[in-house]
């Protein structure tokens, strides 16, 4: 087994070799600026960009003219949220989102709040789901945007975006969805799901880093945005800046592969993920699966291992590249806000591990990962005073701890 | 996060993991920290008649630095006297393990655990003396 073994595909993916092959000429021979209209170098680049635009559009059921290139999902989210807020401020000053969104949605919202916009922060239930009745009730005639992710990046819970889209459409408010985790995993269709704006990033779908896109609906309704980047008027004036042709070509090819292979790939991922999860939960009493057991991404498992601490677990399974809900490694010492929003106590949040599998994960790798995690959790539990207390019949919630 | 070789060594080969009988008169137990803070340390000492620490054991729920801090503490405790043990400072642990600033709290917790274990032992001893029974571990200077 080649270690460290990569099981963090929700953080980023390697480029598919087919993507790399497709990109290579655009680093050197075909280096033209897609905005150069006066010569063949520009025309070649422009043709490649438009082909990629069409490939990405097909992935999400959009028209190619509705795809706007960005540097990634963070920029796409910023552009969608701030761009809508500024463009529609005459209509209203109210936006709605949920507490489990990525920081790239939460922070632009906070920024708007500081500027005088009103933001409703919807809570989630223990599975990470928003209450659609609560969403509906929160929409007023001053609401200009609802932003809810298609799938959560930490626990994998899917929001029912088709139903959310229908509510927004009926109420006459725009709907933005951060779908960064979804391409190649779950079907995306901006028409059927009534999505007005959608953010996607190449590096989560076996494309390169530094490129992404924002889908912006052109009809029923036509969505307008205030540009956040002014300059040469690229991308219909909504996002200036010379296009990252090489990256865009890679994203196009990545989108093509995701679309064509999703049916088989998602099934394979689900089987591997279920195998990993089943082994962990069977071997380790009290291990807890986080998120929605039903509506969730097929490649992701988020599991808490009570009585052991997350950072020490990560340290013990250093052959595995995974993410932890414990923020002990950062300066803040605060555990994941997403897990806390689901109602997990700090202790469970601290001991959670996110495993995200991908295109190149094998069954042997999954078994190796399960073996390592099981062995290490057992070792750390033998070292854990909490595990000892529980074995002695102590109710940890009744213990008087000395807080620091 | 980069760990020092000493932290890694204590984490991979922790010394003196285990438990002593917390009800024994010559055993002092200290439990400090809280699960929601991400660290709980249990440190125990077994003290001989001459005030020397005969044995020390720990169990720790916490990051690698917390495990290493408590493991190191038990190494230092064994064979020393209770009075000397009470003088152990967290800064010595920080220095020995090369803990970075964000991990200083692990060493503080270890110092607190040592003090709590000694307190517990002293209380048991005082209670035994007050009850008129000769202290199980003999006179303490």
Short mmCIF file of C-alpha atoms in Angstrom, two decimals:
data_model
loop_
_atom_site.label_atom_id
_atom_site.label_comp_id
_atom_site.label_asym_id
_atom_site.label_seq_id
_atom_site.Cartn_x
_atom_site.Cartn_y
_atom_site.Cartn_z
CA UNK A 1 0.00 0.00 0.00
CA UNK A 2 1.36 3.37 -1.00
CA UNK A 3 1.11 5.70 1.98
CA UNK A 4 0.03 8.24 2.94
CA UNK A 5 -3.22 7.00 1.50
CA UNK A 6 -5.37 9.83 0.19
CA UNK A 7 -8.92 9.77 1.57
CA UNK A 8 -9.61 13.48 1.49
CA UNK A 9 -11.19 13.87 -1.95
CA UNK A 10 -13.69 16.38 -0.56
CA UNK A 11 -10.79 18.72 0.15
CA UNK A 12 -9.37 18.41 -3.32
CA UNK A 13 -8.85 15.82 -6.03
CA UNK A 14 -5.88 15.01 -8.21
CA UNK A 15 -6.30 15.90 -11.87
CA UNK A 16 -7.57 12.97 -13.89
CA UNK A 17 -4.76 11.98 -16.33
CA UNK A 18 -7.18 12.62 -19.20
CA UNK A 19 -7.65 16.16 -17.90
CA UNK A 20 -3.91 16.73 -17.77
CA UNK A 21 -3.46 15.46 -21.33
CA UNK A 22 -6.17 17.79 -22.56
CA UNK A 23 -4.61 20.76 -20.77
CA UNK A 24 -0.98 20.29 -21.80
CA UNK A 25 -1.04 22.01 -25.23
CA UNK A 26 -2.57 25.11 -23.64
CA UNK A 27 0.48 25.72 -21.50
CA UNK A 28 2.74 26.09 -24.52
CA UNK A 29 1.69 25.91 -28.19
CA UNK A 30 -1.88 27.07 -27.71
CA UNK A 31 -1.07 29.84 -25.26
CA UNK A 32 -3.26 32.53 -26.79
CA UNK A 33 -5.44 34.99 -24.94
CA UNK A 34 -9.08 34.04 -25.46
CA UNK A 35 -9.90 37.74 -25.75
CA UNK A 36 -7.52 38.30 -28.68
CA UNK A 37 -9.86 38.65 -31.64
CA UNK A 38 -7.28 39.59 -34.21
CA UNK A 39 -5.29 36.39 -34.71
CA UNK A 40 -5.38 32.61 -34.70
CA UNK A 41 -3.78 32.29 -31.25
CA UNK A 42 -6.77 34.05 -29.75
CA UNK A 43 -9.27 32.17 -31.87
CA UNK A 44 -7.85 28.81 -30.84
CA UNK A 45 -7.99 29.76 -27.17
CA UNK A 46 -11.51 31.12 -27.51
CA UNK A 47 -12.73 27.98 -29.24
CA UNK A 48 -11.27 25.83 -26.46
CA UNK A 49 -12.87 28.02 -23.78
CA UNK A 50 -16.25 27.83 -25.47
CA UNK A 51 -16.03 24.07 -25.84
CA UNK A 52 -15.28 23.81 -22.12
CA UNK A 53 -18.17 26.14 -21.35
CA UNK A 54 -20.47 23.84 -23.25
CA UNK A 55 -19.13 20.77 -21.40
CA UNK A 56 -19.70 22.38 -18.01
CA UNK A 57 -23.15 23.59 -19.07
CA UNK A 58 -24.12 20.05 -20.07
CA UNK A 59 -23.05 18.75 -16.68
CA UNK A 60 -25.67 20.90 -14.94
CA UNK A 61 -28.35 21.14 -17.63
CA UNK A 62 -27.61 24.76 -18.44
CA UNK A 63 -27.05 26.73 -21.64
CA UNK A 64 -23.40 27.48 -22.29
CA UNK A 65 -24.06 31.22 -22.28
CA UNK A 66 -25.07 30.89 -18.64
CA UNK A 67 -21.63 29.75 -17.47
CA UNK A 68 -19.33 32.42 -16.10
CA UNK A 69 -15.71 31.46 -15.39
CA UNK A 70 -14.22 32.30 -12.02
CA UNK A 71 -11.16 31.31 -10.02
CA UNK A 72 -13.16 28.74 -8.05
CA UNK A 73 -16.19 28.33 -5.86
CA UNK A 74 -15.17 30.92 -3.29
CA UNK A 75 -15.17 33.59 -5.96
CA UNK A 76 -18.36 32.21 -7.52
CA UNK A 77 -20.12 32.34 -4.14
CA UNK A 78 -18.91 35.88 -3.48
CA UNK A 79 -20.00 37.01 -6.91
CA UNK A 80 -23.42 35.39 -6.61
CA UNK A 81 -24.19 36.70 -3.14
CA UNK A 82 -22.66 40.17 -3.26
CA UNK A 83 -23.50 40.57 -6.93
CA UNK A 84 -27.19 39.84 -6.36
CA UNK A 85 -27.34 41.91 -3.18
CA UNK A 86 -25.92 44.97 -4.88
CA UNK A 87 -27.95 44.56 -8.07
CA UNK A 88 -31.28 43.99 -6.33
CA UNK A 89 -30.94 46.23 -3.30
CA UNK A 90 -33.78 48.40 -4.60
CA UNK A 91 -36.07 45.38 -4.47
CA UNK A 92 -35.08 44.30 -0.99
CA UNK A 93 -32.34 43.89 1.55
CA UNK A 94 -33.05 40.42 2.90
CA UNK A 95 -31.07 37.22 2.25
CA UNK A 96 -31.47 33.72 3.64
CA UNK A 97 -28.86 31.03 4.21
CA UNK A 98 -28.15 28.21 6.66
CA UNK A 99 -25.63 27.91 9.47
CA UNK A 100 -23.91 24.88 7.92
CA UNK A 101 -22.87 26.60 4.71
CA UNK A 102 -19.23 26.84 3.73
CA UNK A 103 -17.32 29.88 4.96
CA UNK A 104 -17.29 31.12 1.37
CA UNK A 105 -21.05 31.66 1.73
CA UNK A 106 -21.21 32.59 5.41
CA UNK A 107 -18.54 35.28 5.22
CA UNK A 108 -19.97 37.18 2.21
CA UNK A 109 -23.32 37.08 4.04
CA UNK A 110 -21.72 38.50 7.18
CA UNK A 111 -20.06 41.13 5.08
CA UNK A 112 -23.47 42.15 3.70
CA UNK A 113 -24.97 42.11 7.18
CA UNK A 114 -22.32 44.58 8.27
CA UNK A 115 -23.36 46.80 5.37
CA UNK A 116 -26.96 46.88 6.56
CA UNK A 117 -28.47 43.90 4.75
CA UNK A 118 -30.62 41.55 6.78
CA UNK A 119 -29.64 37.88 6.81
CA UNK A 120 -31.71 34.99 8.13
CA UNK A 121 -29.50 32.13 9.32
CA UNK A 122 -31.59 28.96 9.14
CA UNK A 123 -30.76 26.29 11.73
CA UNK A 124 -30.46 22.62 10.78
CA UNK A 125 -31.67 19.46 12.46
CA UNK A 126 -29.48 16.64 13.77
CA UNK A 127 -28.98 15.33 10.25
CA UNK A 128 -27.99 18.71 8.86
CA UNK A 129 -31.30 19.42 7.12
CA UNK A 130 -33.10 22.74 6.94
CA UNK A 131 -36.82 22.83 7.66
CA UNK A 132 -38.51 23.78 4.38
CA UNK A 133 -41.54 25.22 6.18
CA UNK A 134 -39.21 27.44 8.14
CA UNK A 135 -37.50 28.48 4.91
CA UNK A 136 -40.82 29.28 3.29
CA UNK A 137 -41.94 31.29 6.30
CA UNK A 138 -38.70 33.26 6.31
CA UNK A 139 -39.14 34.50 2.73
CA UNK A 140 -40.72 37.94 2.57
CA UNK A 141 -41.30 40.36 -0.29
CA UNK A 142 -37.99 41.96 0.70
CA UNK A 143 -36.08 38.68 0.19
CA UNK A 144 -33.75 38.86 -2.79
CA UNK A 145 -31.71 35.66 -2.41
CA UNK A 146 -31.77 32.25 -0.80
CA UNK A 147 -28.37 30.54 -0.72
CA UNK A 148 -28.34 26.88 0.31
CA UNK A 149 -25.69 24.37 -0.63
CA UNK A 150 -26.56 21.27 -2.62
CA UNK A 151 -24.41 19.06 -0.38
CA UNK A 152 -22.54 19.77 2.79
CA UNK A 153 -18.77 19.48 2.58
CA UNK A 154 -18.23 18.12 6.09
CA UNK A 155 -21.04 15.64 6.65
CA UNK A 156 -22.34 15.16 3.10
CA UNK A 157 -25.99 15.92 3.86
CA UNK A 158 -27.94 16.80 0.71
CA UNK A 159 -30.38 19.67 0.71
CA UNK A 160 -33.50 18.95 -1.38
CA UNK A 161 -32.56 21.66 -3.85
CA UNK A 162 -35.39 20.87 -6.28
CA UNK A 163 -37.93 21.51 -3.53
CA UNK A 164 -36.06 24.56 -2.29
CA UNK A 165 -35.85 25.85 -5.86
CA UNK A 166 -39.60 25.37 -6.31
CA UNK A 167 -40.32 27.31 -3.12
CA UNK A 168 -38.05 30.16 -4.20
CA UNK A 169 -39.57 30.26 -7.66
CA UNK A 170 -43.09 30.33 -6.27
CA UNK A 171 -42.15 33.09 -3.82
CA UNK A 172 -40.32 35.05 -6.49
CA UNK A 173 -36.90 35.09 -4.90
CA UNK A 174 -33.59 34.04 -6.46
CA UNK A 175 -31.97 30.76 -5.42
CA UNK A 176 -28.21 30.24 -5.32
CA UNK A 177 -26.70 26.85 -4.58
CA UNK A 178 -23.09 26.04 -3.82
CA UNK A 179 -22.74 22.67 -5.55
CA UNK A 180 -18.99 22.35 -5.14
CA UNK A 181 -19.13 18.84 -3.68
CA UNK A 182 -21.60 17.46 -6.21
CA UNK A 183 -20.32 17.02 -9.78
CA UNK A 184 -19.92 13.37 -10.59
CA UNK A 185 -21.61 12.41 -7.30
CA UNK A 186 -25.25 13.46 -7.62
CA UNK A 187 -27.30 14.69 -10.61
CA UNK A 188 -27.40 18.44 -11.10
CA UNK A 189 -30.01 20.04 -13.33
CA UNK A 190 -30.59 23.75 -12.95
CA UNK A 191 -33.90 23.54 -14.85
CA UNK A 192 -35.46 20.64 -12.98
CA UNK A 193 -34.07 21.93 -9.68
CA UNK A 194 -35.07 25.58 -10.32
CA UNK A 195 -31.62 26.92 -9.49
CA UNK A 196 -30.85 30.48 -10.53
CA UNK A 197 -27.17 30.58 -9.59
CA UNK A 198 -24.83 27.65 -8.97
CA UNK A 199 -21.18 27.54 -7.92
CA UNK A 200 -18.82 24.79 -9.05
CA UNK A 201 -15.10 24.28 -8.67
CA UNK A 202 -12.80 22.28 -10.95
CA UNK A 203 -10.46 20.92 -8.31
CA UNK A 204 -13.20 18.98 -6.54
CA UNK A 205 -14.02 17.09 -9.74
CA UNK A 206 -10.58 15.95 -10.95
CA UNK A 207 -9.79 19.23 -12.66
CA UNK A 208 -7.11 21.77 -11.76
CA UNK A 209 -7.13 24.22 -8.88
CA UNK A 210 -7.72 27.91 -9.50
CA UNK A 211 -10.70 27.59 -11.82
CA UNK A 212 -14.42 27.32 -11.28
CA UNK A 213 -17.62 28.78 -12.55
CA UNK A 214 -20.86 30.41 -11.62
CA UNK A 215 -24.00 29.42 -13.44
CA UNK A 216 -26.17 32.52 -13.92
CA UNK A 217 -29.72 31.96 -15.22
CA UNK A 218 -30.48 33.81 -18.44
CA UNK A 219 -34.25 33.26 -18.75
CA UNK A 220 -37.23 32.90 -16.37
CA UNK A 221 -35.96 34.97 -14.70
CA UNK A 222 -32.94 36.68 -16.22
CA UNK A 223 -30.51 37.08 -13.31
CA UNK A 224 -28.35 40.18 -13.22
CA UNK A 225 -25.28 40.71 -11.11
CA UNK A 226 -23.12 43.60 -10.06
CA UNK A 227 -19.57 42.73 -11.05
CA UNK A 228 -17.11 42.32 -8.20
CA UNK A 229 -14.08 42.51 -10.47
CA UNK A 230 -13.89 45.43 -12.88
CA UNK A 231 -11.55 45.60 -15.81
CA UNK A 232 -11.66 44.46 -19.40
CA UNK A 233 -15.30 43.51 -19.39
CA UNK A 234 -14.69 39.79 -19.83
CA UNK A 235 -17.51 37.31 -19.20
CA UNK A 236 -20.24 39.70 -20.31
CA UNK A 237 -18.88 42.34 -17.97
CA UNK A 238 -19.67 40.27 -14.89
CA UNK A 239 -16.13 39.06 -14.24
CA UNK A 240 -13.20 40.87 -15.77
CA UNK A 241 -9.80 39.30 -16.04
CA UNK A 242 -7.94 37.32 -18.68
CA UNK A 243 -9.36 33.83 -18.78
CA UNK A 244 -7.35 30.97 -17.32
CA UNK A 245 -7.58 29.09 -20.61
CA UNK A 246 -5.53 26.08 -19.52
CA UNK A 247 -7.53 25.66 -16.32
CA UNK A 248 -10.82 26.18 -18.12
CA UNK A 249 -9.95 23.51 -20.69
CA UNK A 250 -9.18 21.19 -17.78
CA UNK A 251 -12.46 21.98 -16.08
CA UNK A 252 -14.34 21.29 -19.31
CA UNK A 253 -12.73 17.88 -19.70
CA UNK A 254 -13.29 17.13 -16.01
CA UNK A 255 -16.97 18.00 -16.44
CA UNK A 256 -17.28 15.74 -19.47
CA UNK A 257 -15.81 12.80 -17.57
CA UNK A 258 -17.99 13.43 -14.51
CA UNK A 259 -21.12 13.57 -16.65
CA UNK A 260 -20.32 10.45 -18.63
CA UNK A 261 -19.08 8.35 -15.73
CA UNK A 262 -21.24 9.51 -12.84
CA UNK A 263 -23.70 6.63 -12.99
CA UNK A 264 -21.04 3.95 -12.50
CA UNK A 265 -18.66 6.03 -10.43
CA UNK A 266 -21.19 7.14 -7.82
CA UNK A 267 -22.31 3.55 -7.40
CA UNK A 268 -18.74 2.35 -6.89
CA UNK A 269 -18.05 5.12 -4.39
CA UNK A 270 -21.20 4.35 -2.44
CA UNK A 271 -20.28 0.68 -2.15
CA UNK A 272 -16.76 1.50 -0.93
CA UNK A 273 -17.98 4.13 1.51
CA UNK A 274 -20.63 1.82 2.92
CA UNK A 275 -18.01 -0.90 3.34
CA UNK A 276 -15.69 1.44 5.24
CA UNK A 277 -18.45 2.80 7.42
CA UNK A 278 -19.91 -0.61 8.21
CA UNK A 279 -16.53 -1.96 9.29
CA UNK A 280 -15.83 1.01 11.56
CA UNK A 281 -19.24 1.01 13.20
CA UNK A 282 -19.17 -2.75 13.73
CA UNK A 283 -15.69 -2.91 15.26
CA UNK A 284 -15.91 0.18 17.45
CA UNK A 285 -18.77 0.33 19.94
CA UNK A 286 -20.31 3.78 20.35
CA UNK A 287 -18.83 5.11 17.09
CA UNK A 288 -21.33 7.58 15.64
CA UNK A 289 -22.14 8.32 12.02
CA UNK A 290 -22.68 12.05 11.48
CA UNK A 291 -25.00 13.60 8.95
CA UNK A 292 -28.03 12.23 7.14
CA UNK A 293 -27.94 8.44 6.76
CA UNK A 294 -30.23 8.64 3.73
CA UNK A 295 -29.87 11.81 1.69
CA UNK A 296 -26.13 12.24 1.45
CA UNK A 297 -23.13 12.28 -0.84
CA UNK A 298 -22.06 8.78 -1.89
CA UNK A 299 -18.33 9.18 -1.31
CA UNK A 300 -18.21 10.71 2.14
CA UNK A 301 -18.36 9.27 5.65
CA UNK A 302 -18.12 11.41 8.75
CA UNK A 303 -17.71 9.35 11.90
CA UNK A 304 -17.12 10.34 15.51
CA UNK A 305 -15.11 8.08 17.78
CA UNK A 306 -16.10 8.90 21.35
CA UNK A 307 -13.52 8.73 24.14
CA UNK A 308 -10.61 9.48 21.83
CA UNK A 309 -9.50 12.92 20.77
CA UNK A 310 -9.44 13.82 17.08
CA UNK A 311 -5.98 15.25 16.74
CA UNK A 312 -4.32 12.33 18.49
CA UNK A 313 -6.31 9.98 16.26
CA UNK A 314 -5.15 11.84 13.15
CA UNK A 315 -1.62 11.59 14.49
CA UNK A 316 -2.03 7.86 15.01
CA UNK A 317 -3.37 7.21 11.53
CA UNK A 318 -0.75 9.25 9.77
CA UNK A 319 -0.74 6.73 6.90
CA UNK A 320 -4.20 8.09 6.07
CA UNK A 321 -4.82 11.56 4.68
CA UNK A 322 -8.21 12.45 6.17
CA UNK A 323 -9.86 15.51 7.73
CA UNK A 324 -10.79 16.02 11.36
CA UNK A 325 -13.67 17.92 12.87
CA UNK A 326 -11.29 18.88 15.60
CA UNK A 327 -9.72 22.24 15.07
CA UNK A 328 -7.06 21.51 17.66
CA UNK A 329 -4.45 21.87 14.97
CA UNK A 330 -5.54 25.43 14.28
CA UNK A 331 -5.07 28.32 16.65
CA UNK A 332 -8.75 28.61 17.54
CA UNK A 333 -9.22 25.28 19.39
CA UNK A 334 -12.88 25.44 18.38
CA UNK A 335 -14.29 22.27 16.88
CA UNK A 336 -16.21 22.22 13.61
CA UNK A 337 -19.11 24.68 13.52
CA UNK A 338 -20.94 22.37 11.15
CA UNK A 339 -20.89 19.45 13.59
CA UNK A 340 -21.88 21.75 16.43
CA UNK A 341 -24.80 23.04 14.35
CA UNK A 342 -25.98 19.43 14.05
CA UNK A 343 -26.12 19.36 17.83
CA UNK A 344 -22.98 17.36 18.44
CA UNK A 345 -21.29 18.08 21.73
CA UNK A 346 -17.76 19.39 21.59
CA UNK A 347 -16.42 16.01 22.58
CA UNK A 348 -17.99 14.23 19.62
CA UNK A 349 -17.07 17.05 17.29
CA UNK A 350 -13.46 16.85 18.46
CA UNK A 351 -13.28 13.15 17.73
CA UNK A 352 -14.81 13.17 14.26
CA UNK A 353 -13.04 12.10 11.10
CA UNK A 354 -14.19 12.84 7.58
CA UNK A 355 -13.27 10.16 5.09
CA UNK A 356 -13.91 11.15 1.49
CA UNK A 357 -13.25 8.59 -1.20
CA UNK A 358 -12.65 9.19 -4.87
CA UNK A 359 -12.10 7.97 -8.38
CA UNK A 360 -8.84 6.25 -7.57
CA UNK A 361 -9.81 4.64 -4.26
CA UNK A 362 -9.70 0.83 -4.19
CA UNK A 363 -11.31 -1.77 -1.97
CA UNK A 364 -7.91 -2.77 -0.63
CA UNK A 365 -7.30 0.85 0.38
CA UNK A 366 -10.63 1.05 2.15
CA UNK A 367 -9.84 -2.12 4.09
CA UNK A 368 -6.40 -0.84 5.00
CA UNK A 369 -7.95 2.43 6.23
CA UNK A 370 -10.55 0.60 8.29
CA UNK A 371 -7.88 -1.66 9.86
CA UNK A 372 -5.69 1.28 10.78
CA UNK A 373 -8.51 3.35 12.26
CA UNK A 374 -9.88 0.45 14.27
CA UNK A 375 -6.46 -0.43 15.67
CA UNK A 376 -5.65 3.16 16.58
CA UNK A 377 -9.01 3.95 18.17
CA UNK A 378 -8.65 0.82 20.28
CA UNK A 379 -5.12 1.80 21.32
CA UNK A 380 -6.16 5.33 22.24
CA UNK A 381 -9.22 4.09 24.09
CA UNK A 382 -6.98 1.92 26.24
CA UNK A 383 -5.15 5.14 27.07
CA UNK A 384 -8.32 7.18 27.60
CA UNK A 385 -9.66 7.99 31.07
CA UNK A 386 -13.09 8.59 29.51
CA UNK A 387 -13.25 5.10 28.04
CA UNK A 388 -12.19 3.68 31.41
CA UNK A 389 -14.93 5.61 33.21
CA UNK A 390 -17.56 4.43 30.74
CA UNK A 391 -16.40 0.83 31.19
CA UNK A 392 -16.81 1.38 34.94
CA UNK A 393 -20.38 2.50 34.38
CA UNK A 394 -19.78 6.22 34.92
CA UNK A 395 -22.15 8.60 33.13
CA UNK A 396 -19.76 11.17 31.66
CA UNK A 397 -22.46 13.82 31.47
CA UNK A 398 -22.76 13.71 35.28
CA UNK A 399 -19.05 14.14 35.98
CA UNK A 400 -17.93 17.49 37.37
CA UNK A 401 -15.01 18.46 35.16
CA UNK A 402 -12.42 21.08 35.91
CA UNK A 403 -12.70 23.57 33.08
CA UNK A 404 -9.81 25.55 31.78
CA UNK B 1 1.42 20.40 12.81
CA UNK B 2 5.01 19.36 13.25
CA UNK B 3 5.66 17.47 16.47
CA UNK B 4 9.03 17.20 18.11
CA UNK B 5 10.69 13.78 18.12
CA UNK B 6 10.17 13.56 21.87
CA UNK B 7 6.42 14.19 21.56
CA UNK B 8 6.21 11.56 18.84
CA UNK B 9 8.16 9.09 20.94
CA UNK B 10 5.93 9.55 23.99
CA UNK B 11 2.83 9.40 21.81
CA UNK B 12 3.89 6.20 20.08
CA UNK B 13 5.44 4.59 23.16
CA UNK B 14 3.65 6.14 26.09
CA UNK B 15 5.27 5.33 29.46
CA UNK B 16 3.24 4.16 32.43
CA UNK B 17 -0.19 3.98 30.87
CA UNK B 18 -2.68 2.44 33.25
CA UNK B 19 -4.46 2.79 36.54
CA UNK B 20 -3.74 2.32 40.22
CA UNK B 21 -6.43 1.51 42.79
CA UNK B 22 -7.95 4.93 43.43
CA UNK B 23 -9.37 3.71 46.77
CA UNK B 24 -6.00 2.63 48.16
CA UNK B 25 -4.81 4.90 51.02
CA UNK B 26 -1.35 5.34 49.50
CA UNK B 27 -2.62 6.30 46.04
CA UNK B 28 -3.34 9.87 45.02
CA UNK B 29 -5.49 10.50 41.93
CA UNK B 30 -5.81 13.70 39.94
CA UNK B 31 -8.31 14.11 37.10
CA UNK B 32 -8.17 17.46 35.31
CA UNK B 33 -9.59 18.95 32.14
CA UNK B 34 -12.93 18.42 30.43
CA UNK B 35 -14.01 16.41 27.39
CA UNK B 36 -15.50 19.45 25.67
CA UNK B 37 -12.14 21.21 25.92
CA UNK B 38 -10.52 18.28 24.20
CA UNK B 39 -8.29 17.18 27.09
CA UNK B 40 -8.82 15.06 30.18
CA UNK B 41 -5.85 13.78 32.13
CA UNK B 42 -5.92 11.23 34.92
CA UNK B 43 -2.67 10.97 36.82
CA UNK B 44 -2.04 8.68 39.77
CA UNK B 45 0.80 8.30 42.22
CA UNK B 46 1.54 5.58 44.73
CA UNK B 47 3.52 6.96 47.63
CA UNK B 48 5.77 4.99 49.96
CA UNK B 49 6.28 5.43 53.70
CA UNK B 50 9.27 7.68 53.11
CA UNK B 51 7.31 10.10 50.92
CA UNK B 52 8.85 8.72 47.77
CA UNK B 53 6.68 8.12 44.72
CA UNK B 54 6.91 4.39 44.07
CA UNK B 55 4.76 4.31 41.01
CA UNK B 56 2.94 6.67 38.67
CA UNK B 57 0.32 5.93 36.01
CA UNK B 58 -1.66 8.02 33.60
CA UNK B 59 -4.52 7.92 31.17
CA UNK B 60 -5.11 10.85 28.87
CA UNK B 61 -7.81 11.86 26.45
CA UNK B 62 -6.28 14.58 24.35
CA UNK B 63 -3.95 15.52 21.55
CA UNK B 64 -0.49 14.03 21.06
CA UNK B 65 1.08 16.80 23.10
CA UNK B 66 -1.29 16.15 26.00
CA UNK B 67 -0.48 12.45 25.91
CA UNK B 68 3.24 13.20 25.75
CA UNK B 69 3.04 15.73 28.60
CA UNK B 70 1.37 13.27 30.93
CA UNK B 71 3.62 10.40 29.88
CA UNK B 72 6.68 12.54 30.59
CA UNK B 73 5.20 13.62 33.93
CA UNK B 74 4.89 10.01 35.09
CA UNK B 75 8.53 9.39 34.16
CA UNK B 76 9.62 12.35 36.26
CA UNK B 77 7.37 11.40 39.16
CA UNK B 78 8.58 7.87 39.62
CA UNK B 79 11.33 7.73 42.22
CA UNK B 80 11.12 11.35 43.26
CA UNK B 81 9.59 12.64 46.51
CA UNK B 82 6.14 14.17 46.82
CA UNK B 83 7.71 17.47 47.82
CA UNK B 84 9.96 17.52 44.78
CA UNK B 85 7.07 16.50 42.56
CA UNK B 86 5.05 19.46 43.80
CA UNK B 87 7.77 21.72 42.44
CA UNK B 88 7.50 20.48 38.83
CA UNK B 89 6.59 23.38 36.57
CA UNK B 90 4.80 23.26 33.24
CA UNK B 91 7.63 25.25 31.69
CA UNK B 92 9.97 22.32 32.28
CA UNK B 93 7.61 20.11 30.30
CA UNK B 94 7.36 22.70 27.53
CA UNK B 95 11.12 22.81 27.33
CA UNK B 96 11.69 19.07 27.44
CA UNK B 97 9.08 18.35 24.74
CA UNK B 98 9.67 21.52 22.68
CA UNK B 99 5.95 22.30 22.76
CA UNK B 100 4.80 25.13 20.50
CA UNK B 101 2.83 28.04 22.05
CA UNK B 102 -0.59 26.58 21.09
CA UNK B 103 0.27 23.44 23.05
CA UNK B 104 1.46 25.10 26.25
CA UNK B 105 -1.96 24.39 27.80
CA UNK B 106 -1.15 20.65 27.61
CA UNK B 107 1.81 21.18 29.92
CA UNK B 108 -0.30 23.33 32.25
CA UNK B 109 -2.80 20.51 32.45
CA UNK B 110 -0.03 18.04 33.31
CA UNK B 111 1.21 20.30 36.11
CA UNK B 112 -2.35 20.61 37.39
CA UNK B 113 -2.76 16.84 37.26
CA UNK B 114 0.40 16.32 39.33
CA UNK B 115 -0.81 18.85 41.91
CA UNK B 116 -4.29 17.32 42.00
CA UNK B 117 -2.85 13.83 42.56
CA UNK B 118 -0.62 15.08 45.39
CA UNK B 119 -3.55 16.97 46.96
CA UNK B 120 -5.68 13.86 46.83
CA UNK B 121 -2.96 11.79 48.50
CA UNK B 122 -2.40 14.45 51.19
CA UNK B 123 -6.12 14.67 51.92
CA UNK B 124 -6.34 10.91 52.30
CA UNK B 125 -3.36 10.96 54.64
CA UNK B 126 -4.75 13.81 56.73
CA UNK B 127 -8.15 12.12 56.96
CA UNK B 128 -6.52 8.89 58.06
CA UNK B 129 -4.55 10.72 60.75
CA UNK B 130 -7.62 12.64 61.92
CA UNK B 131 -9.46 9.35 62.27
CA UNK B 132 -6.77 8.34 64.70
CA UNK B 133 -5.50 5.57 62.57
CA UNK B 134 -1.82 5.41 61.88
CA UNK B 135 -1.26 6.57 58.34
CA UNK B 136 -0.81 3.57 56.12
CA UNK B 137 2.30 5.03 54.61
CA UNK B 138 3.91 6.21 57.84
CA UNK B 139 5.00 9.60 59.01
CA UNK B 140 5.63 12.35 56.54
CA UNK B 141 8.31 14.89 57.45
#
